[in-house]
Coordinates of N, CA, C and O in Angstrom, one line a residue:
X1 N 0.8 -1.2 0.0 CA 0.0 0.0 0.0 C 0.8 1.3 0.0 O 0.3 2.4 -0.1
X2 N 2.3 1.0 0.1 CA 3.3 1.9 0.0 C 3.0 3.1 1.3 O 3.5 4.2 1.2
X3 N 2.2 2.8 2.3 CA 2.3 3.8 4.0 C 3.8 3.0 4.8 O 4.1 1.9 5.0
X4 N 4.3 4.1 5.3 CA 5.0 3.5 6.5 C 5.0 4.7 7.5 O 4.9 5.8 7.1
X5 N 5.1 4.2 9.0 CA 4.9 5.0 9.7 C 6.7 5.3 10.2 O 7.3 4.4 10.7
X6 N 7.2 6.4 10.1 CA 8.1 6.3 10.8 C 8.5 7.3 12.0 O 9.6 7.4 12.4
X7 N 7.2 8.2 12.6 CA 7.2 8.0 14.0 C 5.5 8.7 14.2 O 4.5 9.2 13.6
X8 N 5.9 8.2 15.6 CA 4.5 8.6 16.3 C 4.9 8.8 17.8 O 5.9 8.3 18.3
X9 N 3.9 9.6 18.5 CA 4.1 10.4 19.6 C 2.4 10.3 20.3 O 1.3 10.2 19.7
X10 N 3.1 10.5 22.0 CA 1.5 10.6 22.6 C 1.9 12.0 23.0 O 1.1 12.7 23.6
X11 N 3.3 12.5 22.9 CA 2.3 13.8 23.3 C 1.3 14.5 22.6 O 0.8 14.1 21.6
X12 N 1.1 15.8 23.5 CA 0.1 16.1 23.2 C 0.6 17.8 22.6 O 1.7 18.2 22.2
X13 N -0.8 18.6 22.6 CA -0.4 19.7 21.1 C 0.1 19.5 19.5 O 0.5 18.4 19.2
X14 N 0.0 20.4 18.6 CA -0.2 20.3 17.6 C 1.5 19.4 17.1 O 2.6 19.5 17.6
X15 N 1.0 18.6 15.9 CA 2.0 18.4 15.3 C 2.1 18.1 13.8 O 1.3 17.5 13.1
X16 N 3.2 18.8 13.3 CA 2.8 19.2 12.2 C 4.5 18.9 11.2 O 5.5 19.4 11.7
X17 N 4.7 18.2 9.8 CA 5.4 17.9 9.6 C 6.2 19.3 8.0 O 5.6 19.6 7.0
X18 N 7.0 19.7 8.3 CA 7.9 20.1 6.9 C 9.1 19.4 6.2 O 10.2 19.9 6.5
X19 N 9.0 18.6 5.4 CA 10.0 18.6 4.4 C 10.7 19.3 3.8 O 10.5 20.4 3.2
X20 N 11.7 18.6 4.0 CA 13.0 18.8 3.7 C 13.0 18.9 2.0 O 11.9 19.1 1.4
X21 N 14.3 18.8 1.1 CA 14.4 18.0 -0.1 C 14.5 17.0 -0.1 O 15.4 16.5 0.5
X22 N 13.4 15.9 -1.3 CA 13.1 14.8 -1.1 C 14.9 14.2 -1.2 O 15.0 13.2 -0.5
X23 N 16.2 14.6 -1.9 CA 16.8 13.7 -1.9 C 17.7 13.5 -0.2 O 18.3 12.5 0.1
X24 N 17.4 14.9 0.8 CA 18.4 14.7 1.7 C 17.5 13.7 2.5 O 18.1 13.0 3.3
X25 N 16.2 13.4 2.6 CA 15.3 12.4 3.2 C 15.2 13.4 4.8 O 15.4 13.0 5.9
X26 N 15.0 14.5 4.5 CA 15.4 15.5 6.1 C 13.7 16.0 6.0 O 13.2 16.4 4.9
X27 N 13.1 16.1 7.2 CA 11.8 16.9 7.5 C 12.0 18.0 9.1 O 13.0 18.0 9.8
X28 N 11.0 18.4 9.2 CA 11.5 19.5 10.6 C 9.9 19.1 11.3 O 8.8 19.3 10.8
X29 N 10.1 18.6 12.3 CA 8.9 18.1 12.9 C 8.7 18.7 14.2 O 9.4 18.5 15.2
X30 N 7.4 19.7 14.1 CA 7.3 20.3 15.0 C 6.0 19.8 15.9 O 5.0 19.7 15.2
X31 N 6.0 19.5 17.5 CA 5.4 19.3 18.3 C 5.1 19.9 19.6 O 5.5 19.5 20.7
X32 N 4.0 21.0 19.1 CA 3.3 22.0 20.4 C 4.5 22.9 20.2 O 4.4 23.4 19.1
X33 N 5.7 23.3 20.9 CA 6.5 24.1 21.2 C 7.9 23.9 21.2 O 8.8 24.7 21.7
X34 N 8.1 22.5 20.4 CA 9.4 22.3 20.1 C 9.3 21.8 19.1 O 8.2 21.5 18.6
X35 N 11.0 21.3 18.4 CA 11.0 21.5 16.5 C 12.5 20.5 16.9 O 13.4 20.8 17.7
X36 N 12.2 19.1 15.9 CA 12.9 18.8 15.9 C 13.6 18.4 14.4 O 13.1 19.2 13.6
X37 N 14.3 17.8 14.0 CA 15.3 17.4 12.9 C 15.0 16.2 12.4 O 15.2 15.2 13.2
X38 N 14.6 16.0 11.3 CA 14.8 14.3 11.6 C 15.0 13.7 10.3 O 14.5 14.3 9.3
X39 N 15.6 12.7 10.1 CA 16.1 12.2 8.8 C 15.5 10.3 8.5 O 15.6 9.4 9.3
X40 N 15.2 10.4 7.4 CA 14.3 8.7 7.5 C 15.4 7.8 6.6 O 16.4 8.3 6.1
X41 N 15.1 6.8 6.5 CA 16.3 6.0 5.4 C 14.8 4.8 4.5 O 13.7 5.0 5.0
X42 N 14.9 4.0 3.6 CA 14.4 3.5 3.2 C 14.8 2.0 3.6 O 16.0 1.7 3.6
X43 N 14.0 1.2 3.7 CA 14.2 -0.2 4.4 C 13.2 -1.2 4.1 O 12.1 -1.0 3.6
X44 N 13.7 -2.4 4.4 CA 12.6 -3.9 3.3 C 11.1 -3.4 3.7 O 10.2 -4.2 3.4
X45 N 10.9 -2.6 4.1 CA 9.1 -2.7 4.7 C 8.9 -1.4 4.4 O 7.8 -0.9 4.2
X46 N 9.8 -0.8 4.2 CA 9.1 1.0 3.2 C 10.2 1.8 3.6 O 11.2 1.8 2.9
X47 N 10.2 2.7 4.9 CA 10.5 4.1 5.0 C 10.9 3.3 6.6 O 10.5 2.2 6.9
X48 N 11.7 4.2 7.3 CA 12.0 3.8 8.8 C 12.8 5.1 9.0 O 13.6 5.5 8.2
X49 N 12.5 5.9 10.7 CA 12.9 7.0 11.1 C 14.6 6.2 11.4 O 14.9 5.1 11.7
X50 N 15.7 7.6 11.0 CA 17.0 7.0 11.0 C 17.3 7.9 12.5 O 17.4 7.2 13.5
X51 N 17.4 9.7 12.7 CA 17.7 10.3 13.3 C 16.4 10.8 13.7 O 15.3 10.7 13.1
X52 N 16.7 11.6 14.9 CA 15.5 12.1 15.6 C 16.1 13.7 16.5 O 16.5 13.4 17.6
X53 N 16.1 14.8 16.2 CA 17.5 15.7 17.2 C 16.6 16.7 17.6 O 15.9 17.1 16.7
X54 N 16.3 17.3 18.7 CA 15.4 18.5 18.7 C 16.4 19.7 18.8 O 17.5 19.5 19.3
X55 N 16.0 20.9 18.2 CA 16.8 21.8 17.7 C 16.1 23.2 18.4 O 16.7 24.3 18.3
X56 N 15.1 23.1 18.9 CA 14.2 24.3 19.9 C 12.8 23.2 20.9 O 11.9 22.4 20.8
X57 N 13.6 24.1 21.9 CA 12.2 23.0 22.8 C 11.8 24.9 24.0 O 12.4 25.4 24.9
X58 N 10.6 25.4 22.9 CA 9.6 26.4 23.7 C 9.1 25.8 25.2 O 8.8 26.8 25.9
X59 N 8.9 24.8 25.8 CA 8.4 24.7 26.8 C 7.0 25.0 26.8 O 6.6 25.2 28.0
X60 N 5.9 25.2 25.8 CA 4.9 25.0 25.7 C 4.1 24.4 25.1 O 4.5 23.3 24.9
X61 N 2.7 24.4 24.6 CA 1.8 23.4 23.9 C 1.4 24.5 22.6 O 1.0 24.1 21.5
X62 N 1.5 25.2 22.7 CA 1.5 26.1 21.3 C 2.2 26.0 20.4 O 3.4 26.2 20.7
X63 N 1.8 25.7 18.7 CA 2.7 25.0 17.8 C 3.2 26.0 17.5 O 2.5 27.0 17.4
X64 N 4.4 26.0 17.3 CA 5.8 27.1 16.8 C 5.7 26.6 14.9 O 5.6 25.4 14.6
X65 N 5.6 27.6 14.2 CA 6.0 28.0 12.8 C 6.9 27.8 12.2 O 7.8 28.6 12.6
X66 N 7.3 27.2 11.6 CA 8.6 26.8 11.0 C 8.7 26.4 9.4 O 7.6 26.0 8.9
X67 N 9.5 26.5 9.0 CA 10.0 26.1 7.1 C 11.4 25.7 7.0 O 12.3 25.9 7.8
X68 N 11.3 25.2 6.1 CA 12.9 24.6 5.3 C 12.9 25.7 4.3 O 12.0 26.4 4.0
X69 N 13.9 25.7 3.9 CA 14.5 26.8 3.1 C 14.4 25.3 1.7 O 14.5 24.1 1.7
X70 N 14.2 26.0 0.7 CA 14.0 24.9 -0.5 C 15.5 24.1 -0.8 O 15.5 23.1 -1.6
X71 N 16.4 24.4 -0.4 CA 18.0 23.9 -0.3 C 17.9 22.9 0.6 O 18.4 21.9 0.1
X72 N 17.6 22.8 1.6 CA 17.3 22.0 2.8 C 18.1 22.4 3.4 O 18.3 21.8 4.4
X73 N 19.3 23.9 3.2 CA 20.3 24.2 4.6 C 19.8 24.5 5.4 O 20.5 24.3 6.5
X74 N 18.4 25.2 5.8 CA 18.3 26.2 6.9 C 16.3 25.8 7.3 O 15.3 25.4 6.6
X75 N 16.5 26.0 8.4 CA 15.0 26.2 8.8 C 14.8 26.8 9.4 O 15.5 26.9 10.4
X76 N 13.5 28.0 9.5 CA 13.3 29.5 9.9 C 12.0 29.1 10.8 O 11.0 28.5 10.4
X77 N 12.2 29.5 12.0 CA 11.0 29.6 12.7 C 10.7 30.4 14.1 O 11.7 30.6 14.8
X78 N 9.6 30.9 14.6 CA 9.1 31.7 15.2 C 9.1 31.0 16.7 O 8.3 30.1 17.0
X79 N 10.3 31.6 17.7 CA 10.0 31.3 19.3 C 9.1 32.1 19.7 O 9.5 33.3 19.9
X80 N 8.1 31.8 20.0 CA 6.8 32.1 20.7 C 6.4 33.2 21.2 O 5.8 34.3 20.9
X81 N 7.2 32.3 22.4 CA 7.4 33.3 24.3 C 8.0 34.7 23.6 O 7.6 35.8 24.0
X82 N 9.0 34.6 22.4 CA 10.0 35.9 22.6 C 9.4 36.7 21.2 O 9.8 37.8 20.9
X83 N 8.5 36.2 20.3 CA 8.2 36.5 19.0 C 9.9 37.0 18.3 O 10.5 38.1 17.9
X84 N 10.1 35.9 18.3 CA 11.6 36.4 17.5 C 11.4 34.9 16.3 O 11.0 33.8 16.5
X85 N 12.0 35.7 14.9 CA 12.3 34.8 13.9 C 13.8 34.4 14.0 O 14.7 35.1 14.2
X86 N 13.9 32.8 13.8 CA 15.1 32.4 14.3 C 15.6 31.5 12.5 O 14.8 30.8 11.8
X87 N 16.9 31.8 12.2 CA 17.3 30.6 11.7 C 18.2 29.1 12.4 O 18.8 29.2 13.4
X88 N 18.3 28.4 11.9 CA 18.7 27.4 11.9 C 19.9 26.7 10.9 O 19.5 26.2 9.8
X89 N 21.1 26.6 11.1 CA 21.7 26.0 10.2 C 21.6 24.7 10.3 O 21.9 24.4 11.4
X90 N 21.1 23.3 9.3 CA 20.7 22.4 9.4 C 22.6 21.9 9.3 O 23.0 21.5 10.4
X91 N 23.7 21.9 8.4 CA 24.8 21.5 8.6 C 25.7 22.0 10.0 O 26.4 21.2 10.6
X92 N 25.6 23.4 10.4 CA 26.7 23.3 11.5 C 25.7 23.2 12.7 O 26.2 23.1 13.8
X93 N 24.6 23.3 12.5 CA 23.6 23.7 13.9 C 23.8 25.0 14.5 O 23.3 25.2 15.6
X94 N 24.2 25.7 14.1 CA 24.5 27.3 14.8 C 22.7 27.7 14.5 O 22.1 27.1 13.6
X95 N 22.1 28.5 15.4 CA 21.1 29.3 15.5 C 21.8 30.6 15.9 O 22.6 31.1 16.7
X96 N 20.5 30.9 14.4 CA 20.3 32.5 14.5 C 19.5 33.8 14.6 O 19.0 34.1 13.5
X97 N 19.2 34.6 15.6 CA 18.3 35.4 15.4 C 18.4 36.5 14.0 O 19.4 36.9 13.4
X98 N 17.0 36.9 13.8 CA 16.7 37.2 12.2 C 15.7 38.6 12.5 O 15.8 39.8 12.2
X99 N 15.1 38.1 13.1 CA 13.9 39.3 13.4 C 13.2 39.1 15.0 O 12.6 38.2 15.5
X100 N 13.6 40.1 15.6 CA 12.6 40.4 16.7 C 11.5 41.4 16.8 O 11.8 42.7 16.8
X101 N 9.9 40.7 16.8 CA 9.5 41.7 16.6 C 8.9 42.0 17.9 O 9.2 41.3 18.8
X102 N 7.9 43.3 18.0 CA 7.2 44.3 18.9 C 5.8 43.3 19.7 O 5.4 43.2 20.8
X103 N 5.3 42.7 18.3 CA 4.3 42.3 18.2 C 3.9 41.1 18.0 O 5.0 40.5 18.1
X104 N 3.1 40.4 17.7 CA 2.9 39.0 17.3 C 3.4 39.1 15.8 O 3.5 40.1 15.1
X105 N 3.6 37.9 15.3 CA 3.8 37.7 13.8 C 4.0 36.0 13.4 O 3.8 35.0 14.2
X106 N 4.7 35.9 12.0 CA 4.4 34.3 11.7 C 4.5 34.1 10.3 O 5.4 34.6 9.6
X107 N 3.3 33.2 9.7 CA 3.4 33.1 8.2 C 4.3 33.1 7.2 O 4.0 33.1 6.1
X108 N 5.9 33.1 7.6 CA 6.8 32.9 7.4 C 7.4 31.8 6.2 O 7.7 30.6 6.2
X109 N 7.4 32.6 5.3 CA 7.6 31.7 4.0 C 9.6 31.8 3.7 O 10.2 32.7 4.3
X110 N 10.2 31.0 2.8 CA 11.4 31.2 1.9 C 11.6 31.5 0.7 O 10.9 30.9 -0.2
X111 N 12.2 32.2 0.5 CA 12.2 32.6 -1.3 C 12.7 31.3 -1.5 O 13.2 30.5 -0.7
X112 N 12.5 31.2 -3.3 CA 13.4 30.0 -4.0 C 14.5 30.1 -4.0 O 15.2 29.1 -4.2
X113 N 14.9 31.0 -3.8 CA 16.3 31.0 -4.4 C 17.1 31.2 -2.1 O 18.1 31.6 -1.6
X114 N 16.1 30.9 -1.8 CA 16.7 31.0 -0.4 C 17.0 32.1 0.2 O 16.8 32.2 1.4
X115 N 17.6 32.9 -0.5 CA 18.2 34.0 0.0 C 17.2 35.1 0.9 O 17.8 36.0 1.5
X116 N 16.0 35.0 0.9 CA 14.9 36.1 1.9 C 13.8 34.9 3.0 O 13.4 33.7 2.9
X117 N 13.7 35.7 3.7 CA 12.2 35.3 4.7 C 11.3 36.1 5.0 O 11.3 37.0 5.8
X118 N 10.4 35.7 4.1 CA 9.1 36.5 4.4 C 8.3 36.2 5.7 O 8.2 35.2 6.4
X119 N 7.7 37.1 5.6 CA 6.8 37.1 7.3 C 5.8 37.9 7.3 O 5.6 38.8 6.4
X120 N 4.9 37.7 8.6 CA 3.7 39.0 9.0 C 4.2 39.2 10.0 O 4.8 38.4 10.5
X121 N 4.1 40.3 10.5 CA 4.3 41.6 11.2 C 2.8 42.3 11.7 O 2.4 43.2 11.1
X122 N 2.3 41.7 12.7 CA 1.1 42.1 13.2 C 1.1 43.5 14.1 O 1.5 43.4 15.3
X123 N 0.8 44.5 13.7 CA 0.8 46.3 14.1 C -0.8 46.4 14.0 O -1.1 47.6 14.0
X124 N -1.6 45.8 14.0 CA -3.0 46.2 15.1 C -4.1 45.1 14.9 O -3.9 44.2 14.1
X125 N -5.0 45.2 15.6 CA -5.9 43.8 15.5 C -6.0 43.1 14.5 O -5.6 42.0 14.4
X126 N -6.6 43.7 13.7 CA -6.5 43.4 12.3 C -6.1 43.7 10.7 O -6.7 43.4 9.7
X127 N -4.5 44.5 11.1 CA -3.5 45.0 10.7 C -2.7 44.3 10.6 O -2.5 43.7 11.7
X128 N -1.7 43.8 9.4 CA -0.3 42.7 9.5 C 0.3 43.1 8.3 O -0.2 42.9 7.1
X129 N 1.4 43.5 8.7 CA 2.5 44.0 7.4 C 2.7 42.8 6.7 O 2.3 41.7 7.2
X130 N 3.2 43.0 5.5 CA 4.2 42.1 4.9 C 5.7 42.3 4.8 O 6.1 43.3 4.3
X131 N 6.3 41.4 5.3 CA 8.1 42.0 5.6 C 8.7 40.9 5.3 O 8.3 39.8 5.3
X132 N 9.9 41.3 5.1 CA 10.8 40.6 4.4 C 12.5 40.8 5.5 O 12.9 41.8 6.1
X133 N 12.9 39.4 5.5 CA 14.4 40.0 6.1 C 15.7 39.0 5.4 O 15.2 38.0 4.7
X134 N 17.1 39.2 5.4 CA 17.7 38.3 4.4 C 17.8 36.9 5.4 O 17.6 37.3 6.5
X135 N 18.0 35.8 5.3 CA 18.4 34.4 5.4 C 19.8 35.2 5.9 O 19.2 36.0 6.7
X136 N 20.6 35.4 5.9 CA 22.1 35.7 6.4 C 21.9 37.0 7.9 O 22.7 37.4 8.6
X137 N 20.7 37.2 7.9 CA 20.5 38.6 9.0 C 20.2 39.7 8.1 O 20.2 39.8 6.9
X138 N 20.0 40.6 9.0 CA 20.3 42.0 8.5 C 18.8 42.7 8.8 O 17.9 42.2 9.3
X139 N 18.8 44.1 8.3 CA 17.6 44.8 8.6 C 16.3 44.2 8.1 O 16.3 43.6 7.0
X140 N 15.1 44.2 8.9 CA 14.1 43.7 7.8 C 13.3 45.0 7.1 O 13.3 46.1 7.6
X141 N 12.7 44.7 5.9 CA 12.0 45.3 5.2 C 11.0 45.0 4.8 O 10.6 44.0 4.2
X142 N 10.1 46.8 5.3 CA 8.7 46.6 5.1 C 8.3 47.1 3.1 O 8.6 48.1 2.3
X143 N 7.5 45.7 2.9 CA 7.5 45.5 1.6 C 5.9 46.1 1.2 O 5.2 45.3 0.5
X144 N 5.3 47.9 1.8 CA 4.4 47.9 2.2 C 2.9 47.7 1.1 O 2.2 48.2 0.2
X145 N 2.9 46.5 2.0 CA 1.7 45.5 2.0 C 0.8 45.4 3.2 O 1.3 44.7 4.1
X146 N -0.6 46.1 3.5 CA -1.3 45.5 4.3 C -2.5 45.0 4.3 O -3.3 45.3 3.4
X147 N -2.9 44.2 5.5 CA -4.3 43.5 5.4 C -4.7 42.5 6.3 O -3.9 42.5 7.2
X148 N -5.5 41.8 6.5 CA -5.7 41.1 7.2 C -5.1 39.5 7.2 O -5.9 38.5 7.2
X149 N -3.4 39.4 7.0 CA -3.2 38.2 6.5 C -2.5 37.5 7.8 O -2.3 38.1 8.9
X150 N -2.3 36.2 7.3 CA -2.4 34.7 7.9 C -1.2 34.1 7.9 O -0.6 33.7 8.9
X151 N -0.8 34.1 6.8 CA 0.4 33.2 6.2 C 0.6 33.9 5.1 O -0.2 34.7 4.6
X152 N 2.3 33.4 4.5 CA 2.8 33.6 3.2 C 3.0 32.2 2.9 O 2.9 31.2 3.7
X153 N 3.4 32.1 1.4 CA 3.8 30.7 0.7 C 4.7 31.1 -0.4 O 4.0 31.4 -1.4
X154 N 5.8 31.2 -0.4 CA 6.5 31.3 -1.8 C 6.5 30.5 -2.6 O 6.2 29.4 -2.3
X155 N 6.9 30.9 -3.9 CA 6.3 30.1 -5.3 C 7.5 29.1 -5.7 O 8.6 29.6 -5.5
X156 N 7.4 28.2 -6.0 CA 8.8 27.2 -6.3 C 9.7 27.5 -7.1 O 10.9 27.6 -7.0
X157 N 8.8 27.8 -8.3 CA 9.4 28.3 -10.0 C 9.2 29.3 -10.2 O 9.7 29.5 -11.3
X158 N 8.5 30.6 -9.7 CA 8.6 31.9 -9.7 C 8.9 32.7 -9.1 O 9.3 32.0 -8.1
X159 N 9.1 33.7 -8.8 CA 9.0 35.2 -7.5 C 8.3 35.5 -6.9 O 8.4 36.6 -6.4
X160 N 7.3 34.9 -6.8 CA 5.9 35.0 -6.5 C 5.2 34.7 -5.1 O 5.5 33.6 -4.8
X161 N 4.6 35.3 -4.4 CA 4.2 35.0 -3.1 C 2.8 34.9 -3.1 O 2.2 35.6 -3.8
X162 N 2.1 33.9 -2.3 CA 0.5 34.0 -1.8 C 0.5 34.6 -0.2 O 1.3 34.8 0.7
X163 N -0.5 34.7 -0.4 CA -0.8 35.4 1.2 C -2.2 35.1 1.1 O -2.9 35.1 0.1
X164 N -2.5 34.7 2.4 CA -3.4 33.9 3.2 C -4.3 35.2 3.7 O -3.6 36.1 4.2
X165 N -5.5 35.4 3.6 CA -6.1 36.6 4.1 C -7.4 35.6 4.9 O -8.0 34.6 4.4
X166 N -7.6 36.6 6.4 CA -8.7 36.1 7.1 C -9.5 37.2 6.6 O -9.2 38.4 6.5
X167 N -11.1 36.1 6.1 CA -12.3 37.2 5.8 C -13.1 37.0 6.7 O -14.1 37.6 6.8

């Protein structure tokens, strides 16, 4: 039937899986308030978990935001408690702060080409910038866009961004 399970968990809160590039076999599996690493191998019965590494443990049950960068070096995601955008080096493990903001924020997408991280930037109830900061650090930039949005999604094969709007 080509299913294999290669993990399962009783905790509890949200859990929610991102892929990696199918060739490094790498996903970022985030559960409630921590985000782990994890890499599968293929085996006589299908798929089987090979590593397992947690890379942020929030201490909460609130699911933390997270992406792979389409390269599979880096994974970008949002600590909670501190609303800070964080990267991740998937080869040396160094973490990095990227964006701290004021306010709540999230929806946090990667360009194709890796090089930006888009985000929302929440400045009033139902106010949320759209901003941008580089994958390497640096100032972020307001790409002025507003509205009532949710998420971003960058495009694989274009420059192109969606945005998620609550009606």
């Amino acid at each position: 039937d080509g299913k294999s399970i290669i993990y399962s968990s009783r905790d509890t809160g949200a859990m929610a899986v991102h892929m990696g590039p199918r060739a490094d076999r790498r996903f970022a599996l985030v559960q409630g308030g921590k985000i782990s690493i994890g890499t599968y191998q293929p085996v006589a019965t299908g798929l089987a978990l090979d590593t397992l590494t947690e890379i942020y443990n929030g201490n909460h049950a609130g699911a933390i935001d997270a992406e792979f960068s389409r390269d599979g070096d880096s994974v970008v995601y949002m600590r909670n408690a501190t609303m800070q955008i964080w990267r991740y080096d998937v080869s040396s493990g160094a973490q990095t702060m990227l964006v701290d903001l004021a306010n709540y924020g999230g929806g946090m997408s990667v360009s194709r080409d890796g090089a930006t991280v888009y985000y929302i930037d929440n400045e009033d109830t139902t106010v949320f910038a759209l901003k941008s900061v580089p994958m390497g650090g640096g100032a972020p930039t307001d790409l002025n866009l507003r509205g009532y949005y949710l998420d971003t999604e960058a495009a694989n094969t274009k420059d192109e961004l969606l945005l998620t709007e609550h009606f």
